[in-house]
XYZ file of C-alpha atoms in Angstrom:
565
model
C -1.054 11.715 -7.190
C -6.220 19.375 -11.070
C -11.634 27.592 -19.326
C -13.942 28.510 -20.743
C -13.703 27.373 -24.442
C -14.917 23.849 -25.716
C -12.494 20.749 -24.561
C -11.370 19.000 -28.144
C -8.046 18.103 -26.858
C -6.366 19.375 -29.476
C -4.340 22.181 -27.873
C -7.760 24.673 -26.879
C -7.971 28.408 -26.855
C -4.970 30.431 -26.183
C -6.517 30.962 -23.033
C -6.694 27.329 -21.959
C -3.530 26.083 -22.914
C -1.397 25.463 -19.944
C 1.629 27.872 -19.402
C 5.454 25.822 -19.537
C 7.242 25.399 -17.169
C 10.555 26.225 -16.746
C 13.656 25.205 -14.252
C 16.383 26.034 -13.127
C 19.251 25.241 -10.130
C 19.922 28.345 -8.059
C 23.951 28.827 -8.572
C 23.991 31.573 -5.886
C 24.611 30.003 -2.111
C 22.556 32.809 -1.140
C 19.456 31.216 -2.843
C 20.005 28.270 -0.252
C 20.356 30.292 3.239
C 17.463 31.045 5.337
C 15.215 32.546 6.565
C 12.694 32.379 3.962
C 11.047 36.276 2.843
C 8.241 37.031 5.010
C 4.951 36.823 3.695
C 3.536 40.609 3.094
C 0.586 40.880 5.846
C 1.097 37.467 7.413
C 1.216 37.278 11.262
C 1.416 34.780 13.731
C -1.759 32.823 14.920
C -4.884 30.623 14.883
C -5.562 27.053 13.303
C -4.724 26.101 9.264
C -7.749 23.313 8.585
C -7.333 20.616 5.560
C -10.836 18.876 5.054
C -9.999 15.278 3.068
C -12.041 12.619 2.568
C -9.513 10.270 3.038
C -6.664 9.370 4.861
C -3.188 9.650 2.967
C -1.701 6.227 1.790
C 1.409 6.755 3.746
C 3.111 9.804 5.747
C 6.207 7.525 6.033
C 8.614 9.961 3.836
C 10.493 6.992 2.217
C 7.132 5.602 1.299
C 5.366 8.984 -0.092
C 4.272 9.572 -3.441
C 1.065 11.598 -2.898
C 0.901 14.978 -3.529
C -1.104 15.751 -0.651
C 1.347 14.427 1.776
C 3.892 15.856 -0.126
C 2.719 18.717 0.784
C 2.228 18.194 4.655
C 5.499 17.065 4.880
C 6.987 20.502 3.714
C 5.784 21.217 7.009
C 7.714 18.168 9.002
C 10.533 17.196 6.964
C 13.619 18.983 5.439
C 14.767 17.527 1.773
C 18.421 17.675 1.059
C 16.724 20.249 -1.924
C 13.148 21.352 -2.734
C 11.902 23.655 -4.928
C 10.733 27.092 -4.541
C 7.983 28.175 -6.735
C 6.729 31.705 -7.900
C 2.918 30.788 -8.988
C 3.512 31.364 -12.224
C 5.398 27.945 -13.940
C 8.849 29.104 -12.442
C 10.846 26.832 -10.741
C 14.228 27.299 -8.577
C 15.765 24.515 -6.738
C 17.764 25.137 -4.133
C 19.501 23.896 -1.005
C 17.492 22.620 1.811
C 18.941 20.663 4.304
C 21.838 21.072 2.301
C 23.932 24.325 1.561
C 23.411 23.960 -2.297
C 21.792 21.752 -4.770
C 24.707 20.001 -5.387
C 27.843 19.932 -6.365
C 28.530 18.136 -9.811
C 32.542 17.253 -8.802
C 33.492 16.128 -12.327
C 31.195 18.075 -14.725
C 29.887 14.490 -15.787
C 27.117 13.930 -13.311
C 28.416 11.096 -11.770
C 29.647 12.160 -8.217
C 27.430 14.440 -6.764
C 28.526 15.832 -3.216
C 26.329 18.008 -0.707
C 26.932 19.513 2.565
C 24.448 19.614 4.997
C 24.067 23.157 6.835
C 24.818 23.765 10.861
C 22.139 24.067 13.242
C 19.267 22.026 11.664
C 17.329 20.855 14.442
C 14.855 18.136 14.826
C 12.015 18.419 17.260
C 13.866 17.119 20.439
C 16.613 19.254 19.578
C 19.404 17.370 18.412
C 21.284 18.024 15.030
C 20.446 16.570 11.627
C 23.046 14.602 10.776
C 24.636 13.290 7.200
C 24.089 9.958 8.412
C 20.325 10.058 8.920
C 19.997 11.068 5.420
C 21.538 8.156 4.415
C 19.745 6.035 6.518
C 16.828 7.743 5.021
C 18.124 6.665 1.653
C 19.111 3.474 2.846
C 15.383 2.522 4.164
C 14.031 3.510 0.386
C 15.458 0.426 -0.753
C 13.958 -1.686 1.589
C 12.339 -4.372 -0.132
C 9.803 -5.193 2.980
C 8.161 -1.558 2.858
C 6.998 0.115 -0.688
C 5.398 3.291 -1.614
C 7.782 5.617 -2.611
C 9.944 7.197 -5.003
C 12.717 4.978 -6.598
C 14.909 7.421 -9.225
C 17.340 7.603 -6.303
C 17.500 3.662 -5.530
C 17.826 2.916 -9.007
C 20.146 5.117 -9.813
C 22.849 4.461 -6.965
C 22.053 0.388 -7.774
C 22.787 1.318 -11.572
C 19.580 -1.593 -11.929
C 16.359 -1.048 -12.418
C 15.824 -3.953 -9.677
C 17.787 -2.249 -7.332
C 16.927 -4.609 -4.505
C 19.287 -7.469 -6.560
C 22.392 -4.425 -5.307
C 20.728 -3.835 -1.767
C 17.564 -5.013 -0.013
C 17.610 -1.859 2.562
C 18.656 -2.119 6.236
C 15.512 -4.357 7.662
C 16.335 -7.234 5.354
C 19.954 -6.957 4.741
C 21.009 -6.005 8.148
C 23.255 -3.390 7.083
C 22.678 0.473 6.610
C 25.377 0.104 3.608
C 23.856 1.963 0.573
C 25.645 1.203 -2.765
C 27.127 4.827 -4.260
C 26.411 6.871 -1.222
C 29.209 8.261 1.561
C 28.629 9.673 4.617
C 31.916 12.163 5.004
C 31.294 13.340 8.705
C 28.517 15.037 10.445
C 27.914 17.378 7.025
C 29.224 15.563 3.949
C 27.636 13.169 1.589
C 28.855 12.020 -2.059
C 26.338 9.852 -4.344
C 28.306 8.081 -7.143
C 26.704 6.904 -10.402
C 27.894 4.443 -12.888
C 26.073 6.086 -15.394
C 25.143 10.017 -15.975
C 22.160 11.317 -13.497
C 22.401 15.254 -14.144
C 18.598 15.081 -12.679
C 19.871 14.139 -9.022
C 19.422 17.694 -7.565
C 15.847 17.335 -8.687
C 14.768 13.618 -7.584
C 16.543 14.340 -3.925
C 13.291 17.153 -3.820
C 11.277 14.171 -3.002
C 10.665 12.879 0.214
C 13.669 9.994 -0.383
C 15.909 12.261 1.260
C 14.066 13.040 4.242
C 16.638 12.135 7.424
C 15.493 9.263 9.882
C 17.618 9.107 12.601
C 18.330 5.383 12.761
C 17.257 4.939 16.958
C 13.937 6.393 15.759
C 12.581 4.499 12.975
C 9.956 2.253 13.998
C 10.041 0.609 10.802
C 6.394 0.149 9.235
C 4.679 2.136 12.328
C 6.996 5.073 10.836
C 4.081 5.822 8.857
C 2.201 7.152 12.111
C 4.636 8.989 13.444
C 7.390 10.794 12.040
C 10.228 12.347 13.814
C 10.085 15.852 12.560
C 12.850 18.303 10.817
C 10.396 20.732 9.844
C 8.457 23.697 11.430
C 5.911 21.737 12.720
C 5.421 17.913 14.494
C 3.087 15.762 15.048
C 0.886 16.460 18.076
C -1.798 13.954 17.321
C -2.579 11.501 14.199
C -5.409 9.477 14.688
C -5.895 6.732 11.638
C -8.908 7.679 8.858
C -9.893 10.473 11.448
C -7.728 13.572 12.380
C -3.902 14.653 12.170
C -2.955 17.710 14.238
C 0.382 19.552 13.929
C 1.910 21.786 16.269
C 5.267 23.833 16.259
C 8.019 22.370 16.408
C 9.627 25.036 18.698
C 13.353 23.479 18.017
C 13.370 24.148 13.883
C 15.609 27.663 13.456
C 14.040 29.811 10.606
C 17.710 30.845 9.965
C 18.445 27.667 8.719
C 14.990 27.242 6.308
C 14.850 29.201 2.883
C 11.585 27.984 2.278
C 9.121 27.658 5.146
C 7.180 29.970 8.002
C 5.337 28.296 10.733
C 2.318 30.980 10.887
C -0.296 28.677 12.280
C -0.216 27.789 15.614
C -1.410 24.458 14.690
C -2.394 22.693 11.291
C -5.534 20.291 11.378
C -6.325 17.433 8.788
C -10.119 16.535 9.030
C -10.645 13.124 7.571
C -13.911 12.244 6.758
C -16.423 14.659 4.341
C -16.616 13.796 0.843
C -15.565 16.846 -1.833
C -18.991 18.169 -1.730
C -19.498 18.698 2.291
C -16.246 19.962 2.186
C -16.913 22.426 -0.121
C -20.414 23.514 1.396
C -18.810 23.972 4.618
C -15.947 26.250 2.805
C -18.030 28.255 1.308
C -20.501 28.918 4.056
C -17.581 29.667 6.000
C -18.807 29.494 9.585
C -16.813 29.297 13.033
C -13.639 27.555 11.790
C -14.311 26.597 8.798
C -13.440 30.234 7.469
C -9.635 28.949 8.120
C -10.052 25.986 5.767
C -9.066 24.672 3.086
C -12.071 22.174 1.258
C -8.932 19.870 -0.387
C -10.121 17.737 -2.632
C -11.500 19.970 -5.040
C -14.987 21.454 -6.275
C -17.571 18.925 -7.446
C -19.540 19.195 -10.720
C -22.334 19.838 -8.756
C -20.805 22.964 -7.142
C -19.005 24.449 -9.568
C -21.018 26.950 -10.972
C -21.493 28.387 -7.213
C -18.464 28.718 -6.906
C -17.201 30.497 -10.297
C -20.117 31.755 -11.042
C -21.854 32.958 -8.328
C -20.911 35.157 -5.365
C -18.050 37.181 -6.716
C -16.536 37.412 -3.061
C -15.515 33.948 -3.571
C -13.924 34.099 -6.606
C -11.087 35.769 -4.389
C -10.631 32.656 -2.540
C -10.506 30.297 -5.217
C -7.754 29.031 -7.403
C -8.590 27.520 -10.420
C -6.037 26.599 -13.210
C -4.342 24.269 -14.995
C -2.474 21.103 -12.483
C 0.229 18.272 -14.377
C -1.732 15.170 -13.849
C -3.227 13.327 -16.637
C -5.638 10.869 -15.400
C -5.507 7.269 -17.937
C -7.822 3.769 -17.861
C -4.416 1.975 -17.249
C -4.735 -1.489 -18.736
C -2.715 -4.545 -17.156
C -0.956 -5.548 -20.013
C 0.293 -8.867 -18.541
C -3.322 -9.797 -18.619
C -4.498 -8.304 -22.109
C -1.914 -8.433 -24.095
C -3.983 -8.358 -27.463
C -3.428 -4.856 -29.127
C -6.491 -4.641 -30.572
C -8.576 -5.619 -27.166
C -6.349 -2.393 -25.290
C -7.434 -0.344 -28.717
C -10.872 -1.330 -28.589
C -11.131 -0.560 -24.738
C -9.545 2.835 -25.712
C -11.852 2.764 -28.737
C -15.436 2.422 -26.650
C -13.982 4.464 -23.796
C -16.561 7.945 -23.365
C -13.582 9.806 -22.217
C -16.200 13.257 -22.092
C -18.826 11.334 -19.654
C -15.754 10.377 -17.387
C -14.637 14.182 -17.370
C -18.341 15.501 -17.236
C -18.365 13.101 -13.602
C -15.873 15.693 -12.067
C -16.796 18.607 -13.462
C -15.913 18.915 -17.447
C -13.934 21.680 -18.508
C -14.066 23.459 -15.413
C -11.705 20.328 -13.836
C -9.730 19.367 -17.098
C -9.306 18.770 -21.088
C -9.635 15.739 -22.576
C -5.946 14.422 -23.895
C -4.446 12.185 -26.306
C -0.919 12.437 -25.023
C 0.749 10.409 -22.042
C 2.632 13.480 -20.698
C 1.013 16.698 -19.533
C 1.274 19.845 -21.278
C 3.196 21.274 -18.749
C 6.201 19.513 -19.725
C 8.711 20.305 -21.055
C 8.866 20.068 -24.498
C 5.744 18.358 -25.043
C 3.540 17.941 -28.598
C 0.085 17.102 -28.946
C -0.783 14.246 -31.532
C -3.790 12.625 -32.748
C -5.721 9.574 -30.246
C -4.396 6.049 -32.539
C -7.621 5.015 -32.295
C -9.627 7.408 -33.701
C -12.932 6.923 -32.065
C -13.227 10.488 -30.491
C -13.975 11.541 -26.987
C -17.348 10.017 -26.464
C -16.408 6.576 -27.593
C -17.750 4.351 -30.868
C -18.628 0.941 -29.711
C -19.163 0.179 -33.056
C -15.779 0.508 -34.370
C -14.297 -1.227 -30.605
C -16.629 -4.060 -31.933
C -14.625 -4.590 -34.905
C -11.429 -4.315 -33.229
C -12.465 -6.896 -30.618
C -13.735 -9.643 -33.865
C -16.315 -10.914 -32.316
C -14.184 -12.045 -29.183
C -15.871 -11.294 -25.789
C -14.035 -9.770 -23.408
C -14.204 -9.775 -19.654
C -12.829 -6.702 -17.579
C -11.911 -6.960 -13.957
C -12.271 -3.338 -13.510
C -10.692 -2.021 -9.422
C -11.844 1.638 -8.439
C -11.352 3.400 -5.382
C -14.498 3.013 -3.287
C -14.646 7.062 -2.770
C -16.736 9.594 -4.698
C -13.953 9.829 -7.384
C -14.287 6.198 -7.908
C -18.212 6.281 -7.195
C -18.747 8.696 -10.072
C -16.167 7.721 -12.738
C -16.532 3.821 -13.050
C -20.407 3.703 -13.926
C -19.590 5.526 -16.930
C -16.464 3.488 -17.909
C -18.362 0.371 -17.348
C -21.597 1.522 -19.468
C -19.503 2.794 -21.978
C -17.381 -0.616 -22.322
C -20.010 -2.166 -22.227
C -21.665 -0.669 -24.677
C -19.102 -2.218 -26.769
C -19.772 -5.786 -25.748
C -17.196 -5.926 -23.206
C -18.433 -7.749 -19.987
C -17.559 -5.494 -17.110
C -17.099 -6.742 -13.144
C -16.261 -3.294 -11.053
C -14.938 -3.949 -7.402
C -14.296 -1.344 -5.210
C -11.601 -0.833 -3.147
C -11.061 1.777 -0.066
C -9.242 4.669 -1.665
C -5.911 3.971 0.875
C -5.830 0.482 -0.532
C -5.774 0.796 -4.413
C -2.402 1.788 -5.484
C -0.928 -0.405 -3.363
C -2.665 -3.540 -5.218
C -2.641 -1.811 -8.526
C 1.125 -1.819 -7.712
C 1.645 -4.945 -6.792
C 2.451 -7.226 -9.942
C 0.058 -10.233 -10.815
C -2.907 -8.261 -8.841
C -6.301 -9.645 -10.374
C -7.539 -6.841 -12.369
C -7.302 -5.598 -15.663
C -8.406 -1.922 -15.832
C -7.892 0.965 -13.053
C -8.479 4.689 -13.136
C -4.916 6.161 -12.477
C -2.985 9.594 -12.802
C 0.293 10.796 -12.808
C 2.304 13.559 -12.350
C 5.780 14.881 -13.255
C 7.829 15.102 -10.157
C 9.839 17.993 -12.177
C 9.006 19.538 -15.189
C 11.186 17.018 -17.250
C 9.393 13.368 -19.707
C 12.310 12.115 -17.488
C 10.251 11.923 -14.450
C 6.874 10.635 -16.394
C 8.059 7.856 -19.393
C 11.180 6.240 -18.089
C 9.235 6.083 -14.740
C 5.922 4.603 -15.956
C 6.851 2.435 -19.479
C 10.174 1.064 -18.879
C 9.425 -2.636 -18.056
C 12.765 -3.435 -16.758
C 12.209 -1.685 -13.900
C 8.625 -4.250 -12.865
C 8.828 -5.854 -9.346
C 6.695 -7.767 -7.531
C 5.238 -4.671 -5.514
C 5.742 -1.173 -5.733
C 5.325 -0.627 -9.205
C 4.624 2.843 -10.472
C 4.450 1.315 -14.139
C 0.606 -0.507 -13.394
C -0.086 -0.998 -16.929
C 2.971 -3.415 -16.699
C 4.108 -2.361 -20.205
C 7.317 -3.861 -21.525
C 8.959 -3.603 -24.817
C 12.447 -3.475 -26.133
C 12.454 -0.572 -28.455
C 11.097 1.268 -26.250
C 13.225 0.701 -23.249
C 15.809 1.544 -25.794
C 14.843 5.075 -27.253
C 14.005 5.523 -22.900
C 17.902 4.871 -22.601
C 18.684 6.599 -25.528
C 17.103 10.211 -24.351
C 17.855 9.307 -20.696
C 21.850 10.095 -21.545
C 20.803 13.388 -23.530
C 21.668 16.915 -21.621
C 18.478 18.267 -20.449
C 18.298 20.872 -22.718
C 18.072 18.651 -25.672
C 15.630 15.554 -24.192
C 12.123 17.397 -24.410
C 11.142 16.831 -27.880
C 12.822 13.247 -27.664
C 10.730 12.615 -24.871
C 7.878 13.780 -26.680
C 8.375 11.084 -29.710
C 8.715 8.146 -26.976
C 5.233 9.464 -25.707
C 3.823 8.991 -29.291
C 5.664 6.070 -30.494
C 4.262 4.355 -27.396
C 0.588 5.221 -28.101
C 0.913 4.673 -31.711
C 2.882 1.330 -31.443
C 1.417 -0.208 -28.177
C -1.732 1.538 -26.269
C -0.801 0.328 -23.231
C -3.207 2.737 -21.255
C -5.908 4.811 -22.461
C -5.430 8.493 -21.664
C -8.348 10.808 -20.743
C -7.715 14.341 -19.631
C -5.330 16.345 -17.575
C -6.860 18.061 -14.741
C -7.425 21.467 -13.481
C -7.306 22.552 -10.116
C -10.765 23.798 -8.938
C -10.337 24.370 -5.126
C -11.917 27.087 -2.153
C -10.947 28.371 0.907
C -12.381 30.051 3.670
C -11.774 33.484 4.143
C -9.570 34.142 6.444
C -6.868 31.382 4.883
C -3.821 33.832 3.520
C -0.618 32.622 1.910
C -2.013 29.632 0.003
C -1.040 28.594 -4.060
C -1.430 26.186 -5.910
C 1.830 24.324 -7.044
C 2.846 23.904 -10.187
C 4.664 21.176 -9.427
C 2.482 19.246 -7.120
C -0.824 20.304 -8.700
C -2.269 20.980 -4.829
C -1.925 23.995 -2.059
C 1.143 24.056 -1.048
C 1.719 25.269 2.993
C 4.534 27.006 3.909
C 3.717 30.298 3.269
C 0.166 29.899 5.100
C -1.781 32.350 7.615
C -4.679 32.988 9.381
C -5.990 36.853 8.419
């Protein structure tokens, strides 16, 4: 699931393009051992407050992939890796749960073996063991859940359709994950058919949370997790409130990452982006210890940059890696000109003005953000500029008239941005039929295959700095199931699953510009999805929040250097 010069999407000012990023695997142990560096001025104390409008689509870790509860569960789980950030585009992976990130046995990337470190507790006390990260791995594949991550599953499977290898433990009855050994209480070894030199990176995401097996409670998982982490779950009431509290068994020693600060962390579910932001920025009773999550609305933002200069100190604004597309079902239009000519008519600029123009983003051509690696900008195939020309969309569609079932998220992202996708369609000739959908609800049908629409608002983000973790993951149609799809313009073709396999067994170091050409030759060749802008994060907090960034990687506030002042 984020300056000041005008928004062409061509590159912009110096001082609005978006910094690289850069990577890297920390090679000294040390890097891996806890306790994390205190925070300079931090102190112990008070209550951390997250105002969201919505609840998150799943807290479940094998079912995650939202940045937002990404980043509460850096306060409940442990990752056999995660990533340690500096603010400014550096990245450092190191060992979590594990005492490295990895050891590559062969030098080929095909057995990878990690051991876990002592004394990891979970919140009743016991030990986290080897085997309830593979159980945690194990329930990933299970074919009766969906939600989250699948590099891992895929990769172990050596299939794209990994549940034709393993159907997870619910449905097969067996906790027997293809590739992956449990050696002991410690040791685990993954083992590839093929070359995955990005495994320390994917086993960052929540897919290698541990479950102990005796507490999974399958799909009620999702409300409430058995925590590893500096905090647990006190109370988690659905669409409403989560509270955290410490979890008084996890050892600091143990944790190179985290602090527990806060005495407790509270999720307010409810206010749309612009109450939460009032109540931020007028700051009263505990609302000077919050955090207004879900960004600044257009209707705010010049308050907040340009207005009382005491808040500028408790605002980050800057560039996030999500690029926000029209996805279009191509199982349902599957006429290149129709997708061009919806690209074509689209007023990219009104859907950008909606949340907050080039305060919250740049208009984009490109599929990947700028932030990755190796990235290139190149010219929209269309040619019909940012605000649309439904003249030119007319010729493309020949006199044809098109219907669109258009789902958007019945929340005030949805509320503002389809109106002007529909107008502008329309404009076109298109006939456009919008229904909305509670916000929780619509990836999960814009994931599931054969769903009834043909246009939704989606974004995407690198889950590391690498096209490997954006094209492969979204536009390689062998990978399509009947739920659970993170490709939800259902996009298939053979040449390009072929240059995807092609770059996929390239070192790192050489795959960024290859990447790059797949993102074009996609575009140029196909439209599949019409991209729109990549965001920038536009966020406040009250005034006595300390310890808060924004992550590069997960283009939100991160948590676990947090503090009350």
């Amino acid at each position: 699931m984020s300056a000041c010069s005008k928004n062409t999407g061509d590159g912009g000012s110096e001082e609005e393009k978006t910094k690289q990023q850069t990577s890297a695997i920390a090679t000294d142990p040390k890097e891996s051992q806890g306790p994390a560096p205190e925070v300079e001025g931090a102190k112990k104390g008070g209550t951390l407050k997250l105002i969201t409008e919505a609840d998150f689509e799943h807290l479940d870790p094998q079912r995650t992939y939202t940045v937002q509860a990404m980043s509460v569960q850096h306060l409940l789980l442990r990752t056999l890796t995660q990533f340690r950030e500096d603010g400014e585009g550096k990245l450092t992976l190191i060992g979590d749960l594990a005492e490295t990130p990895g050891k590559d046995v062969n030098g080929d990337c095909k057995t990878w073996e990690y051991t876990l470190k002592k004394g990891v507790k979970y919140e009743d006390g016991t030990e986290v063991k080897a085997a309830d990260v593979a159980y945690g791995i194990a329930r990933s594949f299970e074919e009766s859940i969906d939600g989250g991550a699948t590099y891992v599953q895929e990769w172990l499977a050596d299939n794209p359709s990994y549940n034709e290898t393993y159907k997870g433990p619910y449905t097969s009855g067996n906790t027997n994950v293809p590739g992956l050994t449990v050696n002991g209480d410690q040791g685990l070894k993954f083992e590839f058919k093929s070359p995955h030199c990005d495994l320390p990176f994917a086993l960052a995401l929540p897919t290698s949370a541990p479950v102990p097996q005796a507490k999974d409670t399958k799909t009620e998982y999702d409300r409430r997790i058995f925590s590893s982490g500096p905090y647990k779950i006190k109370e988690y009431t659905r669409d409403t409130k989560l509270v955290l509290e410490r979890n008084e068994n996890w050892d600091p020693k143990t944790d190179p990452l985290r602090h527990n600060y806060p005495d407790s962390v509270v999720v307010e579910m409810g206010p749309d982006d612009t109450a939460q932001t009032e109540r931020v920025l007028a700051g009263s009773g505990d609302d000077a210890t919050a955090i207004a999550w879900d960004g600044v609305p257009q209707s705010l933002i010049n308050q907040v940059l340009n207005g009382d200069p005491a808040i500028k100190d408790r605002t980050h604004h800057g560039p996030a890696p999500f690029v926000y597309v029209l996805s279009i079902n191509n199982e349902r239009i599957k006429d290149l000109n129709v997708r061009k000519a919806i690209g074509c008519a689209l007023d990219k600029q009104g859907v950008l003005l909606t949340q907050g123009g080039e305060a919250s983003g740049k208009l984009t051509n490109t599929l990947m953000a700028d932030t990755t690696i190796g990235w290139a900008d190149y010219a929209d195939p269309t040619g019909c500029g940012p605000t649309g020309n439904p003249e030119k969309a007319k010729e493309l569609l020949g006199g044809k008239k098109i219907k669109l079932a258009f789902l958007s998220r019945d929340s005030a992202l949805g509320q503002q941005t389809a109106p002007v996708i529909k107008e502008s369609l329309e404009k076109a000739g298109f006939e456009v039929v919008v229904s909305y959908i509670d916000r929780a609800q619509h990836n999960p049908t814009a994931r599931t295959r054969g769903n009834q629409y043909d246009i939704y608002l989606t974004n995407w983000a690198a889950d590391w700095p690498s096209g490997a973790s954006t094209i492969p993951v979204l536009y390689d149609g062998r990978k399509l199931g009947p739920k659970g799809n993170s490709n939800i313009s259902y996009f298939n073709a053979a040449d390009v699953n072929a240059e995807i396999d092609r770059v996929s067994a390239l070192p790192a170091g050489e795959a960024g510009a290859e990447w790059a050409k797949i993102d074009k030759m996609i575009q140029e060749k196909y439209y599949p999805v019409a991209p729109i802008y990549q965001t920038k994060n536009l966020t406040v907090h009250g005034a006595k929040v300390g310890g808060v960034f924004v992550s590069d990687t997960y283009g939100t506030e991160v948590l676990y250097n947090a503090h009350i002042k």
